[in-house]
mmCIF file with all atom_site columns, N, CA and C in Angstrom:
data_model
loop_
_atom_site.group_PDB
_atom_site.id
_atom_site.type_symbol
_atom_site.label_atom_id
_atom_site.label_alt_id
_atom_site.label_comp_id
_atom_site.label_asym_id
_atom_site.label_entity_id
_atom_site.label_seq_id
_atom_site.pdbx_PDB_ins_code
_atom_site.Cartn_x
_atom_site.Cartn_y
_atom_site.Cartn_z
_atom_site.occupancy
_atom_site.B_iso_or_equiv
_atom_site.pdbx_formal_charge
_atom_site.auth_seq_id
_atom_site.auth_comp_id
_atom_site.auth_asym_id
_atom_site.auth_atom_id
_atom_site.pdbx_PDB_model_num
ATOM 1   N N  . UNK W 1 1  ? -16.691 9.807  -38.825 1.00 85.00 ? 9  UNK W N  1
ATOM 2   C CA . UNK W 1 1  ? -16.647 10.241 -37.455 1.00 85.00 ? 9  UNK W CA 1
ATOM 3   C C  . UNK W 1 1  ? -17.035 9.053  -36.565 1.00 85.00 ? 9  UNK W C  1
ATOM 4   N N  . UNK W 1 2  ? -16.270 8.735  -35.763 1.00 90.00 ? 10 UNK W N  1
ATOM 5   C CA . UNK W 1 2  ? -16.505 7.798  -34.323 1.00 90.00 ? 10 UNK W CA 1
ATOM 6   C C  . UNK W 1 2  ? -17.061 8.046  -33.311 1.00 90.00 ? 10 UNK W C  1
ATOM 7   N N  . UNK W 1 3  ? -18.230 7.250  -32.731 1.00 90.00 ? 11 UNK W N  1
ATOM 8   C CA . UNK W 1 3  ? -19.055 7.673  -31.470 1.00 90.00 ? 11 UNK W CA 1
ATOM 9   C C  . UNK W 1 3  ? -18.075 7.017  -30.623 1.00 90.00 ? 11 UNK W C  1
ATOM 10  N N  . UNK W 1 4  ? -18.145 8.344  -29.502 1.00 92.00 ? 12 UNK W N  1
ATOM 11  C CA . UNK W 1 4  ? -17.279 7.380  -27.824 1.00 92.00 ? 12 UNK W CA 1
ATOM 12  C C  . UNK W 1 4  ? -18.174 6.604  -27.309 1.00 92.00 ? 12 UNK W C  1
ATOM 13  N N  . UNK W 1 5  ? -17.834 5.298  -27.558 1.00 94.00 ? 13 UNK W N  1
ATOM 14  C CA . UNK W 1 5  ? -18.797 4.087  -26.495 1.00 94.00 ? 13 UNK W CA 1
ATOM 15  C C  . UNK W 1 5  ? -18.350 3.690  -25.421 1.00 94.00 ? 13 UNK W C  1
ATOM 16  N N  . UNK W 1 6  ? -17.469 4.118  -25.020 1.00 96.00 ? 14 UNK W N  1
ATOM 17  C CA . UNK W 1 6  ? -16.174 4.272  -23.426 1.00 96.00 ? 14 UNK W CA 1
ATOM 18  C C  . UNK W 1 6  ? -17.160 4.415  -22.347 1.00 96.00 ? 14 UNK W C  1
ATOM 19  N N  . UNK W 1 7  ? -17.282 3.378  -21.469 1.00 96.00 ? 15 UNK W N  1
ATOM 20  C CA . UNK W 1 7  ? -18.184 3.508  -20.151 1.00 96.00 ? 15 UNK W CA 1
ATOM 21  C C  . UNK W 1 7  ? -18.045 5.169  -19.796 1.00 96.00 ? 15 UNK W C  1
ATOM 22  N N  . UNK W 1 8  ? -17.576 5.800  -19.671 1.00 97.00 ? 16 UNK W N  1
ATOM 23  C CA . UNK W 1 8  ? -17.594 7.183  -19.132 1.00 97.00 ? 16 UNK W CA 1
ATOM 24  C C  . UNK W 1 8  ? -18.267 8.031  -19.928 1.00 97.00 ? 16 UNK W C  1
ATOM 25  N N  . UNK W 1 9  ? -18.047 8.220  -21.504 1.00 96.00 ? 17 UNK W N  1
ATOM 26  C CA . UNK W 1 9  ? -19.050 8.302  -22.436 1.00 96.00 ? 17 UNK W CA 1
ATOM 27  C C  . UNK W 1 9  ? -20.156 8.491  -22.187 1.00 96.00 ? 17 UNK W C  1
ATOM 28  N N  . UNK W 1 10 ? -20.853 7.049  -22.350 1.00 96.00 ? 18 UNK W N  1
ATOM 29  C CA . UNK W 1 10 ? -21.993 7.083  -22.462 1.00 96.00 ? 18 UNK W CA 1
ATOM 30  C C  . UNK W 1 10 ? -22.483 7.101  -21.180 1.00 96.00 ? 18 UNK W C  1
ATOM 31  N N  . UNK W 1 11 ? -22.111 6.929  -19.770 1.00 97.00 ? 19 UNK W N  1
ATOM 32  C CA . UNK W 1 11 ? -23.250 7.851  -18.790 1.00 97.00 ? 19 UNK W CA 1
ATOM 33  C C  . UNK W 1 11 ? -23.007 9.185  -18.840 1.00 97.00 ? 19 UNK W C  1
ATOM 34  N N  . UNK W 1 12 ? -21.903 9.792  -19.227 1.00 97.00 ? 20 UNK W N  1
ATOM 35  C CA . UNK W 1 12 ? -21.781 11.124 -19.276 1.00 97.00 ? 20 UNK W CA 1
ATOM 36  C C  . UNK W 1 12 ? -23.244 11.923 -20.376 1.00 97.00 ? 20 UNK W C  1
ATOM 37  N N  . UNK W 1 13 ? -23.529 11.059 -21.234 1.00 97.00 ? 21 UNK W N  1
ATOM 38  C CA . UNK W 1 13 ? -24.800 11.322 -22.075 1.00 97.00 ? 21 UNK W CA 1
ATOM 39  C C  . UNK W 1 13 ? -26.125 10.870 -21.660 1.00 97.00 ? 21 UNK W C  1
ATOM 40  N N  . UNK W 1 14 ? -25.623 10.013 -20.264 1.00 97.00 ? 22 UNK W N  1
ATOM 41  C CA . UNK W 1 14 ? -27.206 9.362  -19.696 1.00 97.00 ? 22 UNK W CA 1
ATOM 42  C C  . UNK W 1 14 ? -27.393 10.702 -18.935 1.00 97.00 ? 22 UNK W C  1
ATOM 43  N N  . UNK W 1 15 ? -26.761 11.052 -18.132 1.00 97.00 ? 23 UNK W N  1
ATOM 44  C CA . UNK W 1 15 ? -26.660 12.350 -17.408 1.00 97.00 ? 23 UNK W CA 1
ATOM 45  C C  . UNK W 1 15 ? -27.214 13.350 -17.777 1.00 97.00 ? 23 UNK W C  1
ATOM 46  N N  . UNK W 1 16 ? -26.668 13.906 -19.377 1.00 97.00 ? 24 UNK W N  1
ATOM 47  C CA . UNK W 1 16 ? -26.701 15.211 -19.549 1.00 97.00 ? 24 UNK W CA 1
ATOM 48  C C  . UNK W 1 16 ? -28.277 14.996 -20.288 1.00 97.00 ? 24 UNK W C  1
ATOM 49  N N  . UNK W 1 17 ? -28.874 13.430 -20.811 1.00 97.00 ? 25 UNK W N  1
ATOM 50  C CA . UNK W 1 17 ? -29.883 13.353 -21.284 1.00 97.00 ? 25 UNK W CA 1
ATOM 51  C C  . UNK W 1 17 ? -30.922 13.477 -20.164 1.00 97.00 ? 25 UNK W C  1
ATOM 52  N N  . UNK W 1 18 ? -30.990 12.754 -19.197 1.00 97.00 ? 26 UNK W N  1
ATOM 53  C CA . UNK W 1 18 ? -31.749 12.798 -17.421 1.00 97.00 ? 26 UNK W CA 1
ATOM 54  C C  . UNK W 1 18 ? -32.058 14.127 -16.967 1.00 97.00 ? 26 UNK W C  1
ATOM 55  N N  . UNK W 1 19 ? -30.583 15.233 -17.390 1.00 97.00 ? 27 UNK W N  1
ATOM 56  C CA . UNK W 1 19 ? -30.973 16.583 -16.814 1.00 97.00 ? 27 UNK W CA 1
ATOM 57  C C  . UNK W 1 19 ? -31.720 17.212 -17.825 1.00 97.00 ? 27 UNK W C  1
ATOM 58  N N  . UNK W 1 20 ? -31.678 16.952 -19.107 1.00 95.00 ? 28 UNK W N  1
ATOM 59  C CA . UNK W 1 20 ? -32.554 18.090 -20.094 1.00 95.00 ? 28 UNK W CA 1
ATOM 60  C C  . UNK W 1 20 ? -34.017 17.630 -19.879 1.00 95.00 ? 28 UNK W C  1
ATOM 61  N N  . UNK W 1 21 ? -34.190 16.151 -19.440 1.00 92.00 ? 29 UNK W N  1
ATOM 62  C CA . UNK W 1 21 ? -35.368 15.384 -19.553 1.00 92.00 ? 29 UNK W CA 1
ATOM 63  C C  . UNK W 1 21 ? -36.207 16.130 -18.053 1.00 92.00 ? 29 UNK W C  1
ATOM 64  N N  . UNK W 1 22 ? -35.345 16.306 -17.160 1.00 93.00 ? 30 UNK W N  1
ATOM 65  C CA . UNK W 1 22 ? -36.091 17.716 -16.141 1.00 93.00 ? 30 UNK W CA 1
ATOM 66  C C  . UNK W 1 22 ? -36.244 18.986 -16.657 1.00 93.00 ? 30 UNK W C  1
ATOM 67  N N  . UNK W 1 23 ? -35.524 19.287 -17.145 1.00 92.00 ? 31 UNK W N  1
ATOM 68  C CA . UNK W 1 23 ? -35.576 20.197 -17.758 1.00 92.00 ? 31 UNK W CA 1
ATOM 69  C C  . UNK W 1 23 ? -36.460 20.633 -18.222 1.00 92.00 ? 31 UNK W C  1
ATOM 70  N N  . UNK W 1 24 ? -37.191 19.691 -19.532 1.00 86.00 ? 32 UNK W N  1
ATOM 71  C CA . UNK W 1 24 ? -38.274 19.855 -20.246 1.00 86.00 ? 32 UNK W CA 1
ATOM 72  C C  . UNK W 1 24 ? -39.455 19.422 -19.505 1.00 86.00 ? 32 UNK W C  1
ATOM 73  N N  . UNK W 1 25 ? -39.574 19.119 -18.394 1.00 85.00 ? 33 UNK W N  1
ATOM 74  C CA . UNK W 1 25 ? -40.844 18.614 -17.148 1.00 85.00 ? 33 UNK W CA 1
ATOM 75  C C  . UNK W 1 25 ? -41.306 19.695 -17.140 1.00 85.00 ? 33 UNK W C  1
ATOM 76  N N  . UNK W 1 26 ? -40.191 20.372 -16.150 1.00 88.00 ? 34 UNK W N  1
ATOM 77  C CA . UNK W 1 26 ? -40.647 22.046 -15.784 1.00 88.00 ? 34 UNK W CA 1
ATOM 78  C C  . UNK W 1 26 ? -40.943 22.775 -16.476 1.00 88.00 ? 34 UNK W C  1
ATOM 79  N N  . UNK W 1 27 ? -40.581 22.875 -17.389 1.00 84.00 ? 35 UNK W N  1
ATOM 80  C CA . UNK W 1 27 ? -41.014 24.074 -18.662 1.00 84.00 ? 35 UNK W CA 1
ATOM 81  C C  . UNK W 1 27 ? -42.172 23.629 -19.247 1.00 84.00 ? 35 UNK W C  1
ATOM 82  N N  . UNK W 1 28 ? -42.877 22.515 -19.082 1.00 81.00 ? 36 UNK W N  1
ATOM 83  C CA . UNK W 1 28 ? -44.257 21.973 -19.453 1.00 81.00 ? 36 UNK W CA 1
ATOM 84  C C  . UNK W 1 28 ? -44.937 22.221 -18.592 1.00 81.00 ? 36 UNK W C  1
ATOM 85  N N  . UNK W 1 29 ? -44.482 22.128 -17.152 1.00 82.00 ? 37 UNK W N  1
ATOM 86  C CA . UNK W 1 29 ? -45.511 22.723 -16.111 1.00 82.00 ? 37 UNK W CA 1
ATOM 87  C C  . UNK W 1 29 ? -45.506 23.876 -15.197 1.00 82.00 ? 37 UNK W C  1
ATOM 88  N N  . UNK W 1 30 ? -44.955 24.456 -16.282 1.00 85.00 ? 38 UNK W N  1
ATOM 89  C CA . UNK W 1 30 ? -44.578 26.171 -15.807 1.00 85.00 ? 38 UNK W CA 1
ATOM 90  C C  . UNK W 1 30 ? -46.257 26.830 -15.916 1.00 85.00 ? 38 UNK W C  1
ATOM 91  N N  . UNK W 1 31 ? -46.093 28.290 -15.473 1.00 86.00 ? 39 UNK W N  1
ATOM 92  C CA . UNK W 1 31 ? -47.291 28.722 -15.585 1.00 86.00 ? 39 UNK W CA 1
ATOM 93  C C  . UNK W 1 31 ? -47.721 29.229 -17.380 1.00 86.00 ? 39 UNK W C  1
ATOM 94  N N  . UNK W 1 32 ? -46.659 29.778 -17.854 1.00 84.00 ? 40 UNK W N  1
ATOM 95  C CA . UNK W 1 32 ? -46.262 30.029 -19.337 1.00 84.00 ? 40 UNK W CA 1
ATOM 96  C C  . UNK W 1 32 ? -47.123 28.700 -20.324 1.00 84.00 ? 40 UNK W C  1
ATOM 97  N N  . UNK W 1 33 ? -46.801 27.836 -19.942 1.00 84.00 ? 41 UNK W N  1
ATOM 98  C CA . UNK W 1 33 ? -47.645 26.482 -20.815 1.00 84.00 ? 41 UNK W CA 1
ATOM 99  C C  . UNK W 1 33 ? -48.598 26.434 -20.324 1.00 84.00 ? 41 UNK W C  1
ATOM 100 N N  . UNK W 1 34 ? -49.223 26.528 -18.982 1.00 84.00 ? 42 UNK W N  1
ATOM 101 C CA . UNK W 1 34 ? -50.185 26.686 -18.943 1.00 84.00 ? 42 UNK W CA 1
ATOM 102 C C  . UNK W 1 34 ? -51.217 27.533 -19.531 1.00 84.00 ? 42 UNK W C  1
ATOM 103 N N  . UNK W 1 35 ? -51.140 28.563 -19.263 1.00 88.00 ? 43 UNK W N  1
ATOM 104 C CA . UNK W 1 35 ? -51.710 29.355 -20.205 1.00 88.00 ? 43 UNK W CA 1
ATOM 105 C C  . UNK W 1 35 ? -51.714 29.512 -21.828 1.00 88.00 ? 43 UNK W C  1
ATOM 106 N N  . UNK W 1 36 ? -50.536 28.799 -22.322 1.00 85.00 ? 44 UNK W N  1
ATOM 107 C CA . UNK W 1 36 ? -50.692 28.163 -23.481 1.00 85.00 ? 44 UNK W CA 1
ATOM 108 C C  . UNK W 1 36 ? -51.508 27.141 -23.818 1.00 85.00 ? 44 UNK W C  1
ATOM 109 N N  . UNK W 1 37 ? -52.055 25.909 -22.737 1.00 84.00 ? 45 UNK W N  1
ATOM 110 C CA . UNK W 1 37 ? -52.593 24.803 -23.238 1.00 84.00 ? 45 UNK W CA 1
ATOM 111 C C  . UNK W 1 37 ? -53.913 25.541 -23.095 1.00 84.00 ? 45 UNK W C  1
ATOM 112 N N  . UNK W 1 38 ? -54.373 26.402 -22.087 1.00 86.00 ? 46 UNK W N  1
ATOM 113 C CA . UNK W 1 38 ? -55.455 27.521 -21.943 1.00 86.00 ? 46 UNK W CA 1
ATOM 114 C C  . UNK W 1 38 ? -56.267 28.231 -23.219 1.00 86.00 ? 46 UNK W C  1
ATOM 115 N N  . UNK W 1 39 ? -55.706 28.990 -23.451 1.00 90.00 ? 47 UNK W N  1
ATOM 116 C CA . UNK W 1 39 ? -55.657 29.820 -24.999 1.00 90.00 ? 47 UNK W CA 1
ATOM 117 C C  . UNK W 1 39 ? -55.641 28.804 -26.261 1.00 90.00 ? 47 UNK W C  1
ATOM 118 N N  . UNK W 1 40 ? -54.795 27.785 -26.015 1.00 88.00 ? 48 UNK W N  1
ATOM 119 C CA . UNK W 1 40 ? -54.918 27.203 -27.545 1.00 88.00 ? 48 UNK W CA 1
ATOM 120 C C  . UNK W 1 40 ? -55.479 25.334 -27.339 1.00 88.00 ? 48 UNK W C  1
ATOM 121 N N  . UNK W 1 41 ? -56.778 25.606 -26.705 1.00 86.00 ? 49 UNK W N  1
ATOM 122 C CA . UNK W 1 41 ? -57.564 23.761 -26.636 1.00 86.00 ? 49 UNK W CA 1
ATOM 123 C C  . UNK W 1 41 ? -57.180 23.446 -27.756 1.00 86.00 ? 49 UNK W C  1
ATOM 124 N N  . UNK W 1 42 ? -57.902 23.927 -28.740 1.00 90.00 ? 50 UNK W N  1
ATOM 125 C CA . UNK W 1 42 ? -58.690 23.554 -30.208 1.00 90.00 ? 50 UNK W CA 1
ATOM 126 C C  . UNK W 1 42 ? -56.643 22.825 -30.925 1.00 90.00 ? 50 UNK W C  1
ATOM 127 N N  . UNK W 1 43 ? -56.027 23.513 -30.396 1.00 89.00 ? 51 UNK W N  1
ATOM 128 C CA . UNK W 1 43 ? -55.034 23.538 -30.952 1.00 89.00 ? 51 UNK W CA 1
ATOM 129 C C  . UNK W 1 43 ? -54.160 21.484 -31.094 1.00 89.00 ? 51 UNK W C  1
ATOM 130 N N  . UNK W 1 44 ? -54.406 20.761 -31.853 1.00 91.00 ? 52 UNK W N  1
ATOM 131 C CA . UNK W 1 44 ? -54.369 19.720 -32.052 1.00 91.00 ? 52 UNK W CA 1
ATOM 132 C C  . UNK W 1 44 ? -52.263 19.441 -31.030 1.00 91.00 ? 52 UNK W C  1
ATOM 133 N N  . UNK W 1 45 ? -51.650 20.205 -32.004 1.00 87.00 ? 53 UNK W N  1
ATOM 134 C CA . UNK W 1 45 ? -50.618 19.970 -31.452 1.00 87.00 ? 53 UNK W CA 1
ATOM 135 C C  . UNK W 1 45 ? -50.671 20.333 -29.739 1.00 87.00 ? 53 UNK W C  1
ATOM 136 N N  . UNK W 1 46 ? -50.944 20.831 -29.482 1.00 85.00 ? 54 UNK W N  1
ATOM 137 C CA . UNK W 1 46 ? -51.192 21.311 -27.600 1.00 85.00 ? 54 UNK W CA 1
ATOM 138 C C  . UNK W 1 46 ? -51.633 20.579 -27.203 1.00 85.00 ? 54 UNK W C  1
ATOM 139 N N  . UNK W 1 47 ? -52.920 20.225 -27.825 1.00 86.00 ? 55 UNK W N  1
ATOM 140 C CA . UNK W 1 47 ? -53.671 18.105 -27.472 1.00 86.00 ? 55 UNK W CA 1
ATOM 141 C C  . UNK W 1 47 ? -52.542 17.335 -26.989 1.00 86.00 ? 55 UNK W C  1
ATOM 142 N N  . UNK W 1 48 ? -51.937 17.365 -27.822 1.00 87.00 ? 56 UNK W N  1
ATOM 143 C CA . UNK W 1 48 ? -50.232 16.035 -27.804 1.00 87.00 ? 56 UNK W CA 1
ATOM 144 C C  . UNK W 1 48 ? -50.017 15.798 -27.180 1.00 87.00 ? 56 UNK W C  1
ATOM 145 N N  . UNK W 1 49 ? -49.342 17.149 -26.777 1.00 82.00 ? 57 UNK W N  1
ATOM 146 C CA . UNK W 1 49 ? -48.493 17.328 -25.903 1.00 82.00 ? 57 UNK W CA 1
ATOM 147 C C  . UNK W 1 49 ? -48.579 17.180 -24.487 1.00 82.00 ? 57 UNK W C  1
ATOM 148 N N  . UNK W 1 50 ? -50.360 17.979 -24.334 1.00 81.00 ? 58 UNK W N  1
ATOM 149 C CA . UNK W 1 50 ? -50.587 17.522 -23.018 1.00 81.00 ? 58 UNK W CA 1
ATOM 150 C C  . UNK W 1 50 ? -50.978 16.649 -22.672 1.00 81.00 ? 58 UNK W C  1
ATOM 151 N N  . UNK W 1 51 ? -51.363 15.842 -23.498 1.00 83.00 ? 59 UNK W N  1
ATOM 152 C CA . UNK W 1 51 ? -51.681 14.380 -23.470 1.00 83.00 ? 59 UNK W CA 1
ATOM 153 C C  . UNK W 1 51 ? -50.280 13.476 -23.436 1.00 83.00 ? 59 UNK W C  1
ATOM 154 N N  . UNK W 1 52 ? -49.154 13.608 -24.280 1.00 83.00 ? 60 UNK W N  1
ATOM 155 C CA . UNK W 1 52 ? -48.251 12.799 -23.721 1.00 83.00 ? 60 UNK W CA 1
ATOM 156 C C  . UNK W 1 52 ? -47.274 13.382 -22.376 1.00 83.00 ? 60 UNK W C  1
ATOM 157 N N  . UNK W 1 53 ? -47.676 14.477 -21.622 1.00 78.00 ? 61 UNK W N  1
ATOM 158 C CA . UNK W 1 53 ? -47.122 15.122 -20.851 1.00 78.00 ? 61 UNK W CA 1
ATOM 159 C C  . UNK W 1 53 ? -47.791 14.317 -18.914 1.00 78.00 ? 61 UNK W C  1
ATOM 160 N N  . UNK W 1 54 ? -49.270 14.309 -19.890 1.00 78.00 ? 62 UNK W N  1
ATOM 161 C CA . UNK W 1 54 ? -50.010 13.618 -18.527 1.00 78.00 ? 62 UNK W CA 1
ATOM 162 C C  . UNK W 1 54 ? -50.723 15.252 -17.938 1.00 78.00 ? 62 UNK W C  1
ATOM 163 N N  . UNK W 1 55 ? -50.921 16.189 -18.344 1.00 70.00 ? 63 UNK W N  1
ATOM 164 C CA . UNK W 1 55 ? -51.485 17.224 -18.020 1.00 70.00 ? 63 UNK W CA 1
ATOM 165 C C  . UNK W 1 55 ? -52.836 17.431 -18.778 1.00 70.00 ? 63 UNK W C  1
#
């Protein structure tokens, strides 16, 4: 199988990568995660996350 490396291509994947990358902002600083990072401190993986999140 061949990757498209065609200028149109690949910003078409910078794009659709840029919008999921908001994507996943908001849903980290929804109220829902919040109350997840709330309920689960102790929780090592939740550490991570909000630590590589900046929250």
């Amino acid at each position: 199988m061949k990757i498209d490396m065609s200028p149109e291509a690949v910003t078409l994947r910078l794009k659709q990568v840029a919008q999921l990358r908001k994507a996943c902002l908001a849903l980290a600083r929804s109220s829902t995660s919040f109350e997840i990072r709330k309920k689960n401190t102790a929780n090592k993986l939740v550490q991570r996350t909000s630590l590589a999140l900046g929250l």
